[in-house]
Short mmCIF file of C-alpha atoms and ligand atoms in Angstrom, two decimals:
data_model
loop_
_atom_site.label_atom_id
_atom_site.label_comp_id
_atom_site.label_asym_id
_atom_site.label_seq_id
_atom_site.Cartn_x
_atom_site.Cartn_y
_atom_site.Cartn_z
CA UNK D 1 8.56 17.84 3.76
CA UNK D 2 8.30 20.95 5.91
CA UNK D 3 4.51 20.56 6.10
CA UNK D 4 4.85 16.89 7.06
CA UNK D 5 7.35 17.68 9.82
CA UNK D 6 4.91 20.29 11.12
CA UNK D 7 2.19 17.62 11.36
CA UNK D 8 4.49 15.16 13.17
CA UNK D 9 5.62 17.90 15.57
CA UNK D 10 2.07 18.44 16.70
CA UNK D 11 2.09 15.07 18.48
CA UNK D 12 1.49 15.55 22.22
CA UNK D 13 1.27 19.33 21.71
CA UNK D 14 -1.89 20.22 19.83
CA UNK D 15 -4.67 18.27 18.13
CA UNK D 16 -4.46 17.79 14.38
CA UNK D 17 -7.54 18.81 12.40
CA UNK D 18 -8.25 17.02 9.13
CA UNK D 19 -11.23 17.19 6.79
CA UNK D 20 -12.08 15.97 3.31
CA UNK D 21 -12.58 18.13 0.24
CA UNK D 22 -13.55 17.03 -3.23
CA UNK D 23 -13.52 20.37 -5.09
CA UNK D 24 -12.02 23.87 -5.11
CA UNK D 25 -14.67 26.02 -3.42
CA UNK D 26 -15.11 23.75 -0.39
CA UNK D 27 -11.33 23.20 -0.25
CA UNK D 28 -10.81 26.97 0.03
CA UNK D 29 -12.98 27.14 3.13
CA UNK D 30 -11.73 23.88 4.66
CA UNK D 31 -8.11 25.00 4.19
CA UNK D 32 -8.68 27.98 6.51
CA UNK D 33 -9.53 25.73 9.46
CA UNK D 34 -7.53 22.54 9.17
CA UNK D 35 -4.00 21.14 9.16
CA UNK D 36 -4.69 18.41 6.58
CA UNK D 37 -7.05 18.38 3.61
CA UNK D 38 -7.81 14.85 2.45
CA UNK D 39 -9.19 14.04 -0.97
CA UNK D 40 -10.82 10.85 0.24
CA UNK D 41 -12.16 8.11 -1.98
CA UNK D 42 -15.28 8.51 0.14
CA UNK D 43 -16.19 10.83 -2.74
CA UNK D 44 -17.44 7.67 -4.45
CA UNK D 45 -20.31 7.22 -2.02
CA UNK D 46 -20.81 10.90 -1.14
CA UNK D 47 -20.90 12.31 -4.68
CA UNK D 48 -21.63 9.36 -6.95
CA UNK D 49 -23.79 7.08 -4.75
CA UNK D 50 -21.39 4.17 -5.27
CA UNK D 51 -22.18 1.34 -2.85
CA UNK D 52 -18.48 0.93 -2.06
CA UNK D 53 -15.30 2.95 -2.56
CA UNK D 54 -14.02 0.05 -4.68
CA UNK D 55 -15.67 1.62 -7.71
CA UNK D 56 -13.63 4.82 -7.47
CA UNK D 57 -10.95 5.05 -10.16
CA UNK D 58 -7.61 6.83 -10.41
CA UNK D 59 -8.95 9.27 -13.01
CA UNK D 60 -11.78 10.40 -10.70
CA UNK D 61 -9.35 10.85 -7.82
CA UNK D 62 -6.94 12.86 -9.96
CA UNK D 63 -9.64 15.10 -11.42
CA UNK D 64 -11.15 15.93 -8.02
CA UNK D 65 -7.68 16.43 -6.54
CA UNK D 66 -6.73 18.89 -9.27
CA UNK D 67 -9.75 20.97 -8.34
CA UNK D 68 -8.97 20.70 -4.60
CA UNK D 69 -5.37 21.77 -5.25
CA UNK D 70 -6.69 25.11 -6.53
CA UNK D 71 -8.29 25.77 -3.15
CA UNK D 72 -5.63 24.50 -0.76
CA UNK D 73 -3.02 27.10 0.07
CA UNK D 74 -1.61 26.31 3.50
CA UNK D 75 -2.64 22.83 4.64
CA UNK D 76 -1.01 19.50 3.88
CA UNK D 77 -2.92 17.92 0.99
CA UNK D 78 -3.28 14.13 1.03
CA UNK D 79 -4.90 12.05 -1.72
CA UNK D 80 -6.35 8.56 -1.30
CA UNK D 81 -4.95 5.89 -3.59
CA UNK D 82 -8.04 4.10 -4.89
CA UNK D 83 -8.75 0.37 -4.80
CA UNK D 84 -6.59 -1.82 -7.04
CA UNK D 85 -4.10 0.96 -7.76
CA UNK D 86 -1.48 -0.38 -5.33
CA UNK D 87 -1.72 -4.17 -5.64
CA UNK D 88 2.03 -4.52 -6.26
CA UNK D 89 4.94 -2.28 -5.36
CA UNK D 90 5.65 -1.28 -8.97
CA UNK D 91 1.99 -0.50 -9.63
CA UNK D 92 1.82 1.49 -6.41
CA UNK D 93 4.87 3.55 -7.37
CA UNK D 94 3.68 4.16 -10.92
CA UNK D 95 0.25 5.34 -9.74
CA UNK D 96 1.46 7.33 -6.73
CA UNK D 97 3.97 9.17 -8.97
CA UNK D 98 1.12 9.97 -11.37
CA UNK D 99 -1.06 11.25 -8.52
CA UNK D 100 1.72 13.46 -7.14
CA UNK D 101 2.74 14.78 -10.55
CA UNK D 102 -0.77 15.54 -11.81
CA UNK D 103 -2.35 16.85 -8.61
CA UNK D 104 0.67 18.41 -6.89
CA UNK D 105 -0.53 16.91 -3.61
CA UNK D 106 1.89 16.46 -0.68
CA UNK D 107 1.24 12.81 0.19
CA UNK D 108 -0.87 9.75 -0.56
CA UNK D 109 -2.91 7.54 1.77
CA UNK D 110 -3.13 3.74 1.43
CA UNK D 111 -5.48 1.41 3.32
CA UNK D 112 -3.91 -1.48 5.19
CA UNK D 113 -1.05 -2.72 7.36
CA UNK D 114 1.15 -5.75 6.90
CA UNK D 115 -0.67 -6.87 3.75
CA UNK D 116 0.56 -3.82 1.84
CA UNK D 117 3.81 -3.13 3.69
CA UNK D 118 5.96 -3.91 0.63
CA UNK D 119 4.15 -1.26 -1.35
CA UNK D 120 4.39 1.31 1.47
CA UNK D 121 8.09 0.62 1.95
CA UNK D 122 8.73 1.01 -1.76
CA UNK D 123 6.87 4.33 -1.98
CA UNK D 124 8.75 5.75 0.98
CA UNK D 125 12.08 4.49 -0.41
CA UNK D 126 11.19 6.46 -3.53
CA UNK D 127 10.54 9.60 -1.46
CA UNK D 128 6.74 9.50 -1.64
CA UNK D 129 5.23 10.55 1.69
CA UNK D 130 2.63 8.06 2.88
CA UNK D 131 -0.21 8.29 5.39
CA UNK D 132 -1.34 4.92 6.75
CA UNK D 133 -4.93 3.82 7.38
CA UNK D 134 -5.87 0.89 9.63
CA UNK D 135 -8.94 -0.32 11.50
CA UNK D 136 -12.03 -0.35 9.36
CA UNK D 137 -10.84 -0.33 5.75
CA UNK D 138 -13.69 0.69 3.44
CA UNK D 139 -11.88 -0.68 0.37
CA UNK D 140 -11.76 -4.15 1.97
CA UNK D 141 -15.18 -4.35 3.62
CA UNK D 142 -17.64 -6.81 2.22
CA UNK D 143 -20.99 -6.31 3.91
CA UNK D 144 -21.56 -4.35 7.11
CA UNK D 145 -19.13 -1.79 8.54
CA UNK D 146 -18.00 -2.97 11.99
CA UNK D 147 -15.69 -1.44 14.61
CA UNK D 148 -12.23 -2.98 15.10
CA UNK D 149 -10.40 -4.06 18.23
CA UNK D 150 -13.17 -6.19 19.70
CA UNK D 151 -11.13 -9.35 20.33
CA UNK D 152 -7.52 -10.34 21.05
CA UNK D 153 -6.77 -11.23 17.43
CA UNK D 154 -8.02 -7.88 16.13
CA UNK D 155 -6.24 -5.97 18.90
CA UNK D 156 -2.92 -7.68 18.18
CA UNK D 157 -3.27 -7.06 14.46
CA UNK D 158 -4.05 -3.37 14.98
CA UNK D 159 -1.10 -2.83 17.32
CA UNK D 160 1.29 -4.81 15.12
CA UNK D 161 0.15 -2.98 11.97
CA UNK D 162 0.51 0.44 13.61
CA UNK D 163 4.05 -0.40 14.78
CA UNK D 164 4.97 -1.82 11.39
CA UNK D 165 3.70 1.24 9.55
CA UNK D 166 5.62 3.56 11.85
CA UNK D 167 8.80 1.48 11.52
CA UNK D 168 8.55 1.70 7.74
CA UNK D 169 8.20 5.46 7.65
CA UNK D 170 4.58 6.57 7.32
CA UNK D 171 4.17 10.06 8.77
CA UNK D 172 0.79 9.45 10.42
CA UNK D 173 -1.93 6.82 10.60
CA UNK D 174 -5.70 7.11 10.25
CA UNK D 175 -7.47 4.88 12.79
CA UNK D 176 -10.98 4.19 11.55
CA UNK D 177 -13.61 2.80 13.94
CA UNK D 178 -11.04 1.47 16.40
CA UNK D 179 -12.26 0.78 19.95
CA UNK D 180 -11.42 3.60 22.36
CA UNK D 181 -8.92 1.81 24.59
CA UNK D 182 -7.04 0.32 21.62
CA UNK D 183 -6.88 3.67 19.82
CA UNK D 184 -5.54 5.17 23.05
CA UNK D 185 -2.91 2.47 23.41
CA UNK D 186 -1.79 2.74 19.77
CA UNK D 187 -1.60 6.53 20.03
CA UNK D 188 0.50 6.32 23.20
CA UNK D 189 2.81 3.68 21.65
CA UNK D 190 3.67 5.66 18.53
CA UNK D 191 5.93 8.63 17.87
CA UNK D 192 3.90 9.62 14.80
CA UNK D 193 0.37 11.04 15.10
CA UNK D 194 -2.83 9.05 14.80
CA UNK D 195 -5.84 10.64 13.12
CA UNK D 196 -9.07 9.18 14.39
CA UNK D 197 -12.42 8.70 12.74
CA UNK D 198 -14.84 7.04 15.13
CA UNK D 199 -11.85 6.13 17.28
CA UNK D 200 -12.25 8.43 20.28
CA UNK D 201 -10.74 11.65 21.56
CA UNK D 202 -7.50 9.87 22.48
CA UNK D 203 -6.17 10.07 18.91
CA UNK D 204 -3.75 12.88 18.07
CA UNK D 205 -6.18 14.33 15.55
CA UNK D 206 -9.58 13.83 13.97
CA UNK D 207 -10.89 13.51 10.44
CA UNK D 208 -14.44 13.65 9.12
CA UNK D 209 -16.10 13.89 5.74
CA UNK D 210 -16.90 17.59 5.36
CA UNK D 211 -20.20 16.92 3.57
CA UNK D 212 -21.30 14.83 6.59
CA UNK D 213 -20.51 17.39 9.27
CA UNK D 214 -22.14 20.20 7.28
CA UNK D 215 -25.31 18.19 6.72
CA UNK D 216 -24.83 18.21 2.96
CA UNK D 217 -24.63 14.42 2.89
CA UNK D 218 -27.31 12.49 4.75
CA UNK D 219 -25.77 9.77 6.92
CA UNK D 220 -26.56 7.90 10.09
CA UNK D 221 -22.99 6.75 10.87
CA UNK D 222 -22.42 6.75 14.66
CA UNK D 223 -19.23 8.85 14.60
CA UNK D 224 -20.68 11.66 12.48
CA UNK D 225 -21.75 14.76 14.36
CA UNK D 226 -23.70 17.20 12.24
CA UNK D 227 -22.27 20.63 13.06
CA UNK D 228 -24.51 22.54 10.65
CA UNK D 229 -27.60 22.07 8.53
CA UNK D 230 -26.16 23.72 5.44
CA UNK D 231 -29.03 22.53 3.25
CA UNK D 232 -31.27 24.97 5.15
CA UNK D 233 -29.10 27.90 4.03
CA UNK D 234 -28.77 26.61 0.47
CA UNK D 235 -32.54 26.32 0.26
CA UNK D 236 -33.07 29.84 1.60
CA UNK D 237 -30.90 31.24 -1.21
CA UNK D 238 -32.38 29.07 -3.92
CA UNK D 239 -35.95 29.82 -2.84
CA UNK D 240 -35.25 33.56 -2.97
CA UNK D 241 -33.71 33.26 -6.45
CA UNK D 242 -36.65 31.24 -7.80
CA UNK D 243 -39.15 33.63 -6.30
CA UNK D 244 -37.41 36.74 -7.74
CA UNK D 245 -37.18 35.17 -11.20
CA UNK D 246 -40.88 34.35 -11.12
CA UNK D 247 -41.85 37.81 -9.84
CA UNK D 248 -39.46 39.49 -12.33
CA UNK D 249 -37.63 41.23 -9.48
CA UNK D 250 -34.45 39.59 -10.77
CA UNK D 251 -32.65 40.58 -12.94
CA UNK D 252 -33.06 44.29 -12.26
CA UNK D 253 -31.29 46.96 -14.32
CA UNK D 254 -28.30 46.60 -11.99
CA UNK D 255 -27.79 43.02 -13.11
CA UNK D 256 -28.46 43.59 -16.82
CA UNK D 257 -26.30 44.88 -19.68
O1 KIV I 301 -12.12 8.35 2.10
C1 KIV I 301 -12.10 9.08 3.09
O2 KIV I 301 -12.69 10.15 3.12
C2 KIV I 301 -11.28 8.63 4.23
C3 KIV I 301 -11.45 9.28 5.54
C4 KIV I 301 -12.77 9.63 5.99
C5 KIV I 301 -10.56 8.74 6.57
O3 KIV I 301 -10.49 7.77 4.06
#
């Protein structure tokens, strides 16, 4: 709870930094730089080439989260509840309890607003911290990914959902691909922080998929900025190893028993 309060207290003071991690070694490095580490179900497309996150199961999420837990020391750790694991409030509670117990994470994230408000309410009533997620919802998309907040109906739904989520106790809300002015308005309206992804600088924080920003995962999504070409460095190391094995430079006596 202390970590969650710390996140909420950042609102209007300093930006919240959030990134994904799917395993221990990356989590260790991510943890040094962020406030929130998210085990996102984006791991389905990033690691397993699934066409949609709908194919990601609870077992996969728990296994990756267990590994991430080993690397996260200081940040708040949030785990995505995968598709179909929170269809009813009792199912949501059963699965969220399992996720918390087995992964020792701090909170879970669920996609949706009013459609899943019963589940969110029930989790919070049972003392499970919840992060909301509105705007583009990858678990619900059929077909192309499109930005949200383009017409009056969408704008009203986004604003209503954000208010409803706050009223029911989520500690922050991810805004995915929400039009700049709407993300700004929602952020200004709420007392809890918004974490944007493709939703402009006006959000209280930002989240990206770590593999995307490091250039480990190839993607052409508009909101992704590639901050590093890590594959270049990986290839430098691997090339050197292969060359030394072939030239018998490695292993030398130093590396042999
Ligand atoms: O699955 C994920 O990684 C996410 C974020 C990118 C918001 O939900």
